[in-house]
PDB file of C-alpha atoms in Angstrom:
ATOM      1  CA  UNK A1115     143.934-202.426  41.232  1.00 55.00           C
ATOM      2  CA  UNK A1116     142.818-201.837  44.522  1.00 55.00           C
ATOM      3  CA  UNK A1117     144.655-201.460  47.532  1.00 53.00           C
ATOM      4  CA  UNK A1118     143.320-202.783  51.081  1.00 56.00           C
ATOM      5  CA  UNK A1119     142.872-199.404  53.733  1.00 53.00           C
ATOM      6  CA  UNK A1120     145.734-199.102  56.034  1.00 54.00           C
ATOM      7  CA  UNK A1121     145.116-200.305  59.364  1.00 57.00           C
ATOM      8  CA  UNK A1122     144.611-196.873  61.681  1.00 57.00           C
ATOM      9  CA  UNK A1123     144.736-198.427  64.765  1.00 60.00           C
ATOM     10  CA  UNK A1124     148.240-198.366  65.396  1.00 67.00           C
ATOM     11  CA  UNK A1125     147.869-194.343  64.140  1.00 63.00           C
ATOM     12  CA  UNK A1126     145.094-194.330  66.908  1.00 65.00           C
ATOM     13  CA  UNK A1127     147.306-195.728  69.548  1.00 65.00           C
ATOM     14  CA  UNK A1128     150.331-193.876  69.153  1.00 65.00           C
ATOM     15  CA  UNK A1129     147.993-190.572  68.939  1.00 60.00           C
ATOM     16  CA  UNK A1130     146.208-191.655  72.031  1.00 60.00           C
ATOM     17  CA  UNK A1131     149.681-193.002  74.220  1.00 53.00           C
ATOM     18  CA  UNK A1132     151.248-189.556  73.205  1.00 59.00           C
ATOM     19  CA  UNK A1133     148.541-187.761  74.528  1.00 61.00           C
ATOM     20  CA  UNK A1134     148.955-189.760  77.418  1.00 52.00           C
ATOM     21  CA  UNK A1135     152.648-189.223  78.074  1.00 52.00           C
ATOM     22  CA  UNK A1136     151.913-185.639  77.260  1.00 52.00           C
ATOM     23  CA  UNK A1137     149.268-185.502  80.020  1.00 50.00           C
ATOM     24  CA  UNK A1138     151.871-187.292  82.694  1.00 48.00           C
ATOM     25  CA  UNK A1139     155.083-185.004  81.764  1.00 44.00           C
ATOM     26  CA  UNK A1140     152.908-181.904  82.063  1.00 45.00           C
ATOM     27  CA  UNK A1141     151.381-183.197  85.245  1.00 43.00           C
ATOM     28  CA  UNK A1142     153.918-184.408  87.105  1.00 43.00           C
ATOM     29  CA  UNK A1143     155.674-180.900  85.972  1.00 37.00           C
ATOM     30  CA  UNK A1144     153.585-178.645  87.376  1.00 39.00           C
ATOM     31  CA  UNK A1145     153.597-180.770  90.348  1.00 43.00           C
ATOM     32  CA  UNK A1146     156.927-180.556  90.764  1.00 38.00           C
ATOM     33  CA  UNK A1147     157.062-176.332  90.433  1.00 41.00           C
ATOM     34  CA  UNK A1148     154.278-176.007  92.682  1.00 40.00           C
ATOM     35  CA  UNK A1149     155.165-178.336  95.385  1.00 43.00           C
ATOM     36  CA  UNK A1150     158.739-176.902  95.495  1.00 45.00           C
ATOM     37  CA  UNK A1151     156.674-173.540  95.522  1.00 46.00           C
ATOM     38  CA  UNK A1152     154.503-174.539  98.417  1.00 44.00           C
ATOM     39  CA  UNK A1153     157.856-175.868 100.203  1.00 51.00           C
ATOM     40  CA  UNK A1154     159.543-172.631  99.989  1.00 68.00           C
ATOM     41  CA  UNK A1155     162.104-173.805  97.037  1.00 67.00           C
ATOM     42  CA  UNK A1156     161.649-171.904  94.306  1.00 82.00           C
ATOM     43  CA  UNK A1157     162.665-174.559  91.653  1.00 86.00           C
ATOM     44  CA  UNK A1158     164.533-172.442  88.783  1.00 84.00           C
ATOM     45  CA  UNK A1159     166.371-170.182  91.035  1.00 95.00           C
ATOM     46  CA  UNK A1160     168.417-169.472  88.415  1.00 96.00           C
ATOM     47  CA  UNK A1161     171.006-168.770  91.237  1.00 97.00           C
ATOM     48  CA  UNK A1162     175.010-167.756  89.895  1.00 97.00           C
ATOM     49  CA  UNK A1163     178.401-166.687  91.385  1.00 98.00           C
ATOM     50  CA  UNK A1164     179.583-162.883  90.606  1.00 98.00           C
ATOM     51  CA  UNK A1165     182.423-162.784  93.034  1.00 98.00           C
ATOM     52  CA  UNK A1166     183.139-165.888  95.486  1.00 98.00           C
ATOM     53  CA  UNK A1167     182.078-165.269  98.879  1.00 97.00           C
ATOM     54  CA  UNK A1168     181.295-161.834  98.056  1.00 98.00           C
ATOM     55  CA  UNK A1169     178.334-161.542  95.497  1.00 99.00           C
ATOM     56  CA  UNK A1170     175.759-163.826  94.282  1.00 98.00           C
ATOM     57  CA  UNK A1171     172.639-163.817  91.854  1.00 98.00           C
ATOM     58  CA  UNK A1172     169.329-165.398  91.523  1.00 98.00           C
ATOM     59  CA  UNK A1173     166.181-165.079  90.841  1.00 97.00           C
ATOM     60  CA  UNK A1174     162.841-164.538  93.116  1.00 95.00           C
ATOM     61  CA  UNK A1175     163.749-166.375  96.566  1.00 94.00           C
ATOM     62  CA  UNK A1176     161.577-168.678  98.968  1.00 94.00           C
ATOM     63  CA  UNK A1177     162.171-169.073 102.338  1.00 93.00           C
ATOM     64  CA  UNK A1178     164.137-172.117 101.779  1.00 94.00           C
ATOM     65  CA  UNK A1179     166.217-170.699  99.451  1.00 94.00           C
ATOM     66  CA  UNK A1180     167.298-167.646 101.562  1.00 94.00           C
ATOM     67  CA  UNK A1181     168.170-170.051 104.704  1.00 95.00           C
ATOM     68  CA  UNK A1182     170.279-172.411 102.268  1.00 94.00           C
ATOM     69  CA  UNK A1183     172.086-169.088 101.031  1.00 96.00           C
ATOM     70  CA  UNK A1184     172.341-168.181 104.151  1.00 96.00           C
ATOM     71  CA  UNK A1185     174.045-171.612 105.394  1.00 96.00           C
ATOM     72  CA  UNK A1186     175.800-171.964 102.563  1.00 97.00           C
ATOM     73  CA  UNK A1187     177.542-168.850 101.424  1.00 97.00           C
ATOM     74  CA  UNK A1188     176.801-166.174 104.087  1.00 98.00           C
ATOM     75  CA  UNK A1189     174.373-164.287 103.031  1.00 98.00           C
ATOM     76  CA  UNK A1190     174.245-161.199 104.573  1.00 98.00           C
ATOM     77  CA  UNK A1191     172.765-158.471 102.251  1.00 99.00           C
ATOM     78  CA  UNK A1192     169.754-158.708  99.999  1.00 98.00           C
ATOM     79  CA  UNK A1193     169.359-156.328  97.074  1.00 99.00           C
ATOM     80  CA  UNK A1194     166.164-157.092  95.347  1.00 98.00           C
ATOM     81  CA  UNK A1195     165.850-154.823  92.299  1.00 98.00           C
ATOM     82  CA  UNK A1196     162.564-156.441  91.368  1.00 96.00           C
ATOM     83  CA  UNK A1197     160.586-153.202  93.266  1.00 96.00           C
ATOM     84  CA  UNK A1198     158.849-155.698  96.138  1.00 95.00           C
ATOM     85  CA  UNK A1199     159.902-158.264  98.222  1.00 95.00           C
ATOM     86  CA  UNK A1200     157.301-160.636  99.628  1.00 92.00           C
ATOM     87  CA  UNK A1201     156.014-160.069 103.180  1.00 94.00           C
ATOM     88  CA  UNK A1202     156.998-163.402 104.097  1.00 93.00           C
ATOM     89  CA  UNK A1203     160.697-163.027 103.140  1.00 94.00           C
ATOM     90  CA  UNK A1204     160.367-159.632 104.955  1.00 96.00           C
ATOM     91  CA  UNK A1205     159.653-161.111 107.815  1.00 96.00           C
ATOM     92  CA  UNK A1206     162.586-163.828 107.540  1.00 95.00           C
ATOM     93  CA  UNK A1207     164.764-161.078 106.826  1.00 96.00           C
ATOM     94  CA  UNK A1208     164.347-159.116 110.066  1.00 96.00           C
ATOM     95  CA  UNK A1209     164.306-162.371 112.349  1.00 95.00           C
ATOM     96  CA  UNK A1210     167.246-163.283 110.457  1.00 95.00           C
ATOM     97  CA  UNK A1211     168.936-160.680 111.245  1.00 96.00           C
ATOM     98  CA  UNK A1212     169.798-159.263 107.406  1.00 98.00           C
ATOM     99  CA  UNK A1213     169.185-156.499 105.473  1.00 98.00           C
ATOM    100  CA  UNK A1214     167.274-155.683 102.733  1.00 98.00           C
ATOM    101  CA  UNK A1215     167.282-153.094 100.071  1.00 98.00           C
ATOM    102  CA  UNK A1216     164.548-152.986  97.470  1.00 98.00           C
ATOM    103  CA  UNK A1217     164.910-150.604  94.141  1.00 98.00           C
ATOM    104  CA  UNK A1218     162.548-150.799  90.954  1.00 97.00           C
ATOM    105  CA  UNK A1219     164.212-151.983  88.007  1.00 96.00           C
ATOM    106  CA  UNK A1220     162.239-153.132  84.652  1.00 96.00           C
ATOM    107  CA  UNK A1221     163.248-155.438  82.248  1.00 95.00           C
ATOM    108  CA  UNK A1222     162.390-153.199  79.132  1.00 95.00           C
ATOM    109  CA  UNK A1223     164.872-150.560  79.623  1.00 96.00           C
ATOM    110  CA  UNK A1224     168.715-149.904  81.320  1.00 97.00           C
ATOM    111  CA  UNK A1225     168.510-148.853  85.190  1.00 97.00           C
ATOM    112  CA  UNK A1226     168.932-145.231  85.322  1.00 97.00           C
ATOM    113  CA  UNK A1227     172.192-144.003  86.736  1.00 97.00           C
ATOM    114  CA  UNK A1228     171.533-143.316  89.763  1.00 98.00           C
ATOM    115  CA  UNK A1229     170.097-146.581  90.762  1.00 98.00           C
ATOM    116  CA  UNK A1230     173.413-148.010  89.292  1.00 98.00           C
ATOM    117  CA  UNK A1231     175.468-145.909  92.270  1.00 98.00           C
ATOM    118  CA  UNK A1232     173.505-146.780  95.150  1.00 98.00           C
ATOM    119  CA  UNK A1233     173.739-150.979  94.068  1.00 98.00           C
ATOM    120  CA  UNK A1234     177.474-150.000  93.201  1.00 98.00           C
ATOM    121  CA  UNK A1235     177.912-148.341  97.117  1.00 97.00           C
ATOM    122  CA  UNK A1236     176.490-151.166  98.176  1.00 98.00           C
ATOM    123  CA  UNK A1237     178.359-153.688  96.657  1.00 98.00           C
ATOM    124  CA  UNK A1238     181.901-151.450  97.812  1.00 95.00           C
ATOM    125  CA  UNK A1239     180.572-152.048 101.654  1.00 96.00           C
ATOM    126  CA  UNK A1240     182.077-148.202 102.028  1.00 93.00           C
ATOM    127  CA  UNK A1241     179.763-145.930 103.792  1.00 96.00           C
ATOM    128  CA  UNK A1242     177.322-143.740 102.181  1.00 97.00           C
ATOM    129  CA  UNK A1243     174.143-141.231 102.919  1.00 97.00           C
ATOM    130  CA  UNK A1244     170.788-142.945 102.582  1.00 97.00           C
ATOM    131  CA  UNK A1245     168.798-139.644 102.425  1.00 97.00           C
ATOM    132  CA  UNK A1246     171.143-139.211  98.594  1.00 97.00           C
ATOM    133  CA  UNK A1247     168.927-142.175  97.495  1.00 97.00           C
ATOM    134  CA  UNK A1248     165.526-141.899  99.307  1.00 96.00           C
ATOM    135  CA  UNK A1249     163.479-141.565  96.440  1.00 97.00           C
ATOM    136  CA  UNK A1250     164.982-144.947  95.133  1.00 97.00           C
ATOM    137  CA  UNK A1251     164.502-147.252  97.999  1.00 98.00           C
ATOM    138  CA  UNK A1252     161.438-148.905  97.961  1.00 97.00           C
ATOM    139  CA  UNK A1253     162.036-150.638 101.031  1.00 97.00           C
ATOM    140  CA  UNK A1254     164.834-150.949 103.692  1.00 98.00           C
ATOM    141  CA  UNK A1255     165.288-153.364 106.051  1.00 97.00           C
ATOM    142  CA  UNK A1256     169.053-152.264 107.467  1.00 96.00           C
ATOM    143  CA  UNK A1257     171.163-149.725 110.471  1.00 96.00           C
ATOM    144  CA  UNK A1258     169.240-147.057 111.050  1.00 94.00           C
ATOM    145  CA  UNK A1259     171.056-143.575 110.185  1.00 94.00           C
ATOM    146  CA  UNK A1260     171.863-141.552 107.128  1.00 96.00           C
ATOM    147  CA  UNK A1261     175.646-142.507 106.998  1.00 97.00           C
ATOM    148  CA  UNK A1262     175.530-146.338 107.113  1.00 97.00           C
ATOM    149  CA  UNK A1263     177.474-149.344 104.973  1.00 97.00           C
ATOM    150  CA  UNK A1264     175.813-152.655 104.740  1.00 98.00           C
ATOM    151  CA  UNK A1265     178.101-155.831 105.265  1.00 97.00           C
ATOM    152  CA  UNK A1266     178.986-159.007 102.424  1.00 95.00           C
ATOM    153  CA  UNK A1267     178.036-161.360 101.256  1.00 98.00           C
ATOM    154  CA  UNK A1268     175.393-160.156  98.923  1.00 99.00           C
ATOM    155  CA  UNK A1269     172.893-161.835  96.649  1.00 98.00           C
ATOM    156  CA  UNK A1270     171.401-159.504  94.070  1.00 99.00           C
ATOM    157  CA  UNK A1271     168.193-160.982  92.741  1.00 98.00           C
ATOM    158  CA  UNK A1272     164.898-160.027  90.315  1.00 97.00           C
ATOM    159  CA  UNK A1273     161.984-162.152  89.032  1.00 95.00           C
ATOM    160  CA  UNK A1274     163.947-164.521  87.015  1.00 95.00           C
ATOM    161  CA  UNK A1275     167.872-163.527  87.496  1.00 97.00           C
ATOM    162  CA  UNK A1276     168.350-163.276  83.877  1.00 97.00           C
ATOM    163  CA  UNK A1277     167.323-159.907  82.353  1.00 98.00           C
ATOM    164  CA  UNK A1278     167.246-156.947  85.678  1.00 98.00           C
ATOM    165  CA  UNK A1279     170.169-158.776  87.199  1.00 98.00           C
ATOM    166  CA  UNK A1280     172.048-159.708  84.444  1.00 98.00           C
ATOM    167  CA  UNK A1281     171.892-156.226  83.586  1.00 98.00           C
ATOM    168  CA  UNK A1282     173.446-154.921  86.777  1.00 98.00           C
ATOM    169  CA  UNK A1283     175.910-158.178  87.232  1.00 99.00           C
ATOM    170  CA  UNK A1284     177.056-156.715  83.475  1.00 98.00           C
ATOM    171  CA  UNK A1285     177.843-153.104  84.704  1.00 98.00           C
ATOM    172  CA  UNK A1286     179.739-154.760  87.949  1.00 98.00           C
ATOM    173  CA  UNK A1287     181.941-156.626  85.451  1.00 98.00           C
ATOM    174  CA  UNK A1288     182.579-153.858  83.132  1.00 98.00           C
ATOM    175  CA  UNK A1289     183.337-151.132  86.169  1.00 97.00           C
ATOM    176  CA  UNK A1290     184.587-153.100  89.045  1.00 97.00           C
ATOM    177  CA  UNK A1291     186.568-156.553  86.977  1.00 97.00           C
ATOM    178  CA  UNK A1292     187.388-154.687  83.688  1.00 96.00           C
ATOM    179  CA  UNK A1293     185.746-157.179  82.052  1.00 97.00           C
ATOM    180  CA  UNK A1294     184.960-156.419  77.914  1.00 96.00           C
ATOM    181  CA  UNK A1295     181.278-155.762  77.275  1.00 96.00           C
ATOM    182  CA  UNK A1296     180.746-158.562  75.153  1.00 96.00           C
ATOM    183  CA  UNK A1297     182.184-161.215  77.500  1.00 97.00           C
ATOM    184  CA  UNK A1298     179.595-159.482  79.770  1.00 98.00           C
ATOM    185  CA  UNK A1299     176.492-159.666  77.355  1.00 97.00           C
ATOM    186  CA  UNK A1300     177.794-163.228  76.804  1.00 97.00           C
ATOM    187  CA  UNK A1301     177.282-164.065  80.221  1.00 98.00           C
ATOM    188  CA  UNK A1302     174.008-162.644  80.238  1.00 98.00           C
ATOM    189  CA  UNK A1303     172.872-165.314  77.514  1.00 98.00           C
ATOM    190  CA  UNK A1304     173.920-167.917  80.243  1.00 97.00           C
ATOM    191  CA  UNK A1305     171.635-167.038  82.983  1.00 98.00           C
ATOM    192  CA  UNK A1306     168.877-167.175  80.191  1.00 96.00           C
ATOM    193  CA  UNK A1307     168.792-163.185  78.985  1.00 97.00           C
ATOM    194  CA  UNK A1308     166.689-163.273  75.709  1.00 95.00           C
ATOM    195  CA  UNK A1309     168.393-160.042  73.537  1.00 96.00           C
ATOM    196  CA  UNK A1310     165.251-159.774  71.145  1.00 96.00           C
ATOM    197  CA  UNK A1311     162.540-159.911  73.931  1.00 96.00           C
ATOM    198  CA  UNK A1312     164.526-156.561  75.599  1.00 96.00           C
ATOM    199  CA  UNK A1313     166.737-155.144  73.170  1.00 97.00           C
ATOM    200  CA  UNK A1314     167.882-151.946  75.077  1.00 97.00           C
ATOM    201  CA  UNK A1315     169.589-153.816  77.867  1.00 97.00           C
ATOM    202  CA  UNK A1316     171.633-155.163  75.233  1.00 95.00           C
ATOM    203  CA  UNK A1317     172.176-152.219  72.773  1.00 96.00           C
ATOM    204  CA  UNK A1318     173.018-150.220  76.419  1.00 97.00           C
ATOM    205  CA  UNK A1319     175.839-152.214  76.728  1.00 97.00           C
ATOM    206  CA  UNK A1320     176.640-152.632  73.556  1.00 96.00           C
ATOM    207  CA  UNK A1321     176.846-148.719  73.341  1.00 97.00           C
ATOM    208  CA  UNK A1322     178.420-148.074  76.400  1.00 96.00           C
ATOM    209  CA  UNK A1323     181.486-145.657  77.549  1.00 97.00           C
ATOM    210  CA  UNK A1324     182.925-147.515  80.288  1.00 97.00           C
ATOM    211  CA  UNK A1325     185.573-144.238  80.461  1.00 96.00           C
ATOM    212  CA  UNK A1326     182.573-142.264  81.201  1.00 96.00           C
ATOM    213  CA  UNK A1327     179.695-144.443  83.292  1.00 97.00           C
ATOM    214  CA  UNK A1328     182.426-146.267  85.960  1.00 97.00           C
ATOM    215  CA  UNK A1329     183.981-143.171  87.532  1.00 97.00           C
ATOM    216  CA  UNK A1330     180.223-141.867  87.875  1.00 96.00           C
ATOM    217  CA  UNK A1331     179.470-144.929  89.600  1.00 96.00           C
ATOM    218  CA  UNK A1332     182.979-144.732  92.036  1.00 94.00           C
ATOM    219  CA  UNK A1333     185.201-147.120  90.011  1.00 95.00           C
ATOM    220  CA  UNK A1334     188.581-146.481  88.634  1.00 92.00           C
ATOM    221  CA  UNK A1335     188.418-147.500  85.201  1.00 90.00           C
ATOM    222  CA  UNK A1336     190.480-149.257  84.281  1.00 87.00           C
ATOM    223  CA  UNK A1337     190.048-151.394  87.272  1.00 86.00           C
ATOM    224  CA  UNK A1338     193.822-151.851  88.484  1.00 73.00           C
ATOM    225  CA  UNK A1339     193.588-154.005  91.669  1.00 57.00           C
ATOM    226  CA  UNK A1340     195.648-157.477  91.267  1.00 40.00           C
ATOM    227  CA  UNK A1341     193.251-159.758  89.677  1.00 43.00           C
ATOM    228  CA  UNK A1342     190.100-157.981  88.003  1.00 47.00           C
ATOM    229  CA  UNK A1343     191.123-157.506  84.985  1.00 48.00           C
ATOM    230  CA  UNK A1344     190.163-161.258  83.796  1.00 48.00           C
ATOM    231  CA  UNK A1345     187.170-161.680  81.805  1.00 53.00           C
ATOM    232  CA  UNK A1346     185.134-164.390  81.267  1.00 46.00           C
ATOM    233  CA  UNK A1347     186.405-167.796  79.227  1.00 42.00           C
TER     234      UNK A1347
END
């Protein structure tokens, strides 16, 4: 017995109207990024809260983004541990009046030690000598003088926010809030942190002394101010 061919024209036209749709999403995507790009928005900002009114984290900024901050939670202090900020959010920086402080951090391995201190001094807004951390600063935009402390509220930022940041936010928790290290590596996963693309951020912390690394950075660990001790729910 023969059977009659199965109509493909319906196959054709589903084929051809998902192509289609395909076509539009990626389209209108990309139209999207770059025109929020072009605006000075830059669209996955990725931006979180550390400490309210104190610290914040994000990814790479735009103009836009920095003014909003600004505006919206007092911005005073950018630490950018991405190695270069753009010329363009130099120059809003200065005529802005804030200050800047660029480091080199890379995704594939744990910020050495003593680039951990100088983002912890700045975070503590005490007072300490620039010329200890020359060869670390990339850039500075900030008081002149060797003995200077740099004011809240502070936005600590890389490419994306997720791996370099997430990195340092972790250490912050862990030394300054008490917080356990896998409530911090937990956070991480939030703000997008993929474990298996850099594994020794996450076997860093996993491995970690806190008894050891947080008095090297100028903590008392345990933390024992009112209210640090909470970790993340």
């Amino acid at each position: 017995m023969k059977f009659p061919l199965a109509d493909k024209k319906p196959l054709k036209k589903r084929v051809f109207w998902t192509l289609v749709f395909t076509f539009v999403g990626i389209t209108g995507f990309a139209g999207y990024y770059y025109g929020s790009i072009f605006s000075g928005h830059n669209p996955f900002l990725n931006l979180g809260e550390v400490v309210p009114g104190k610290i914040y984290r994000s990814g790479i900024l735009g103009r836009k983004d920095i003014e909003k901050l600004v505006d919206q939670y007092g911005i005073k202090t950018i630490i950018c541990i991405k190695g270069r900020e753009s010329p363009e959010i130099k120059d809003l920086v200065r005529s802005s009046g804030l200050n800047l402080v660029v480091i080199k951090a890379w995704a594939e391995m744990p910020l050495e030690q003593k680039k951990l201190e100088l983002i912890m001094k700045v975070l503590s807004e005490k007072p300490f000598r620039v010329s200890d951390y020359s060869e670390l600063i990339v850039d500075w935009l900030g008081p002149d003088g060797d003995w200077v402390s740099l004011p809240g509220a502070f936005l600590i930022h890389c490419q994306m926010g997720a791996d370099r940041t997430g990195f340092v936010v972790a250490i912050y928790r862990i030394c300054a809030q008490g917080w356990e290290e896998k409530s911090a590596r937990r956070e991480m996963l939030r703000y997008f942190h993929l474990p298996q693309r850099y594994p020794r951020l996450w076997q860093y912390l996993r491995e970690l002394n806190p008894q050891e690394l947080c008095p090297a950075l100028g903590f008392e660990y345990p933390p024992l101010a009112e209210g640090t001790k909470g970790e993340e729910k």
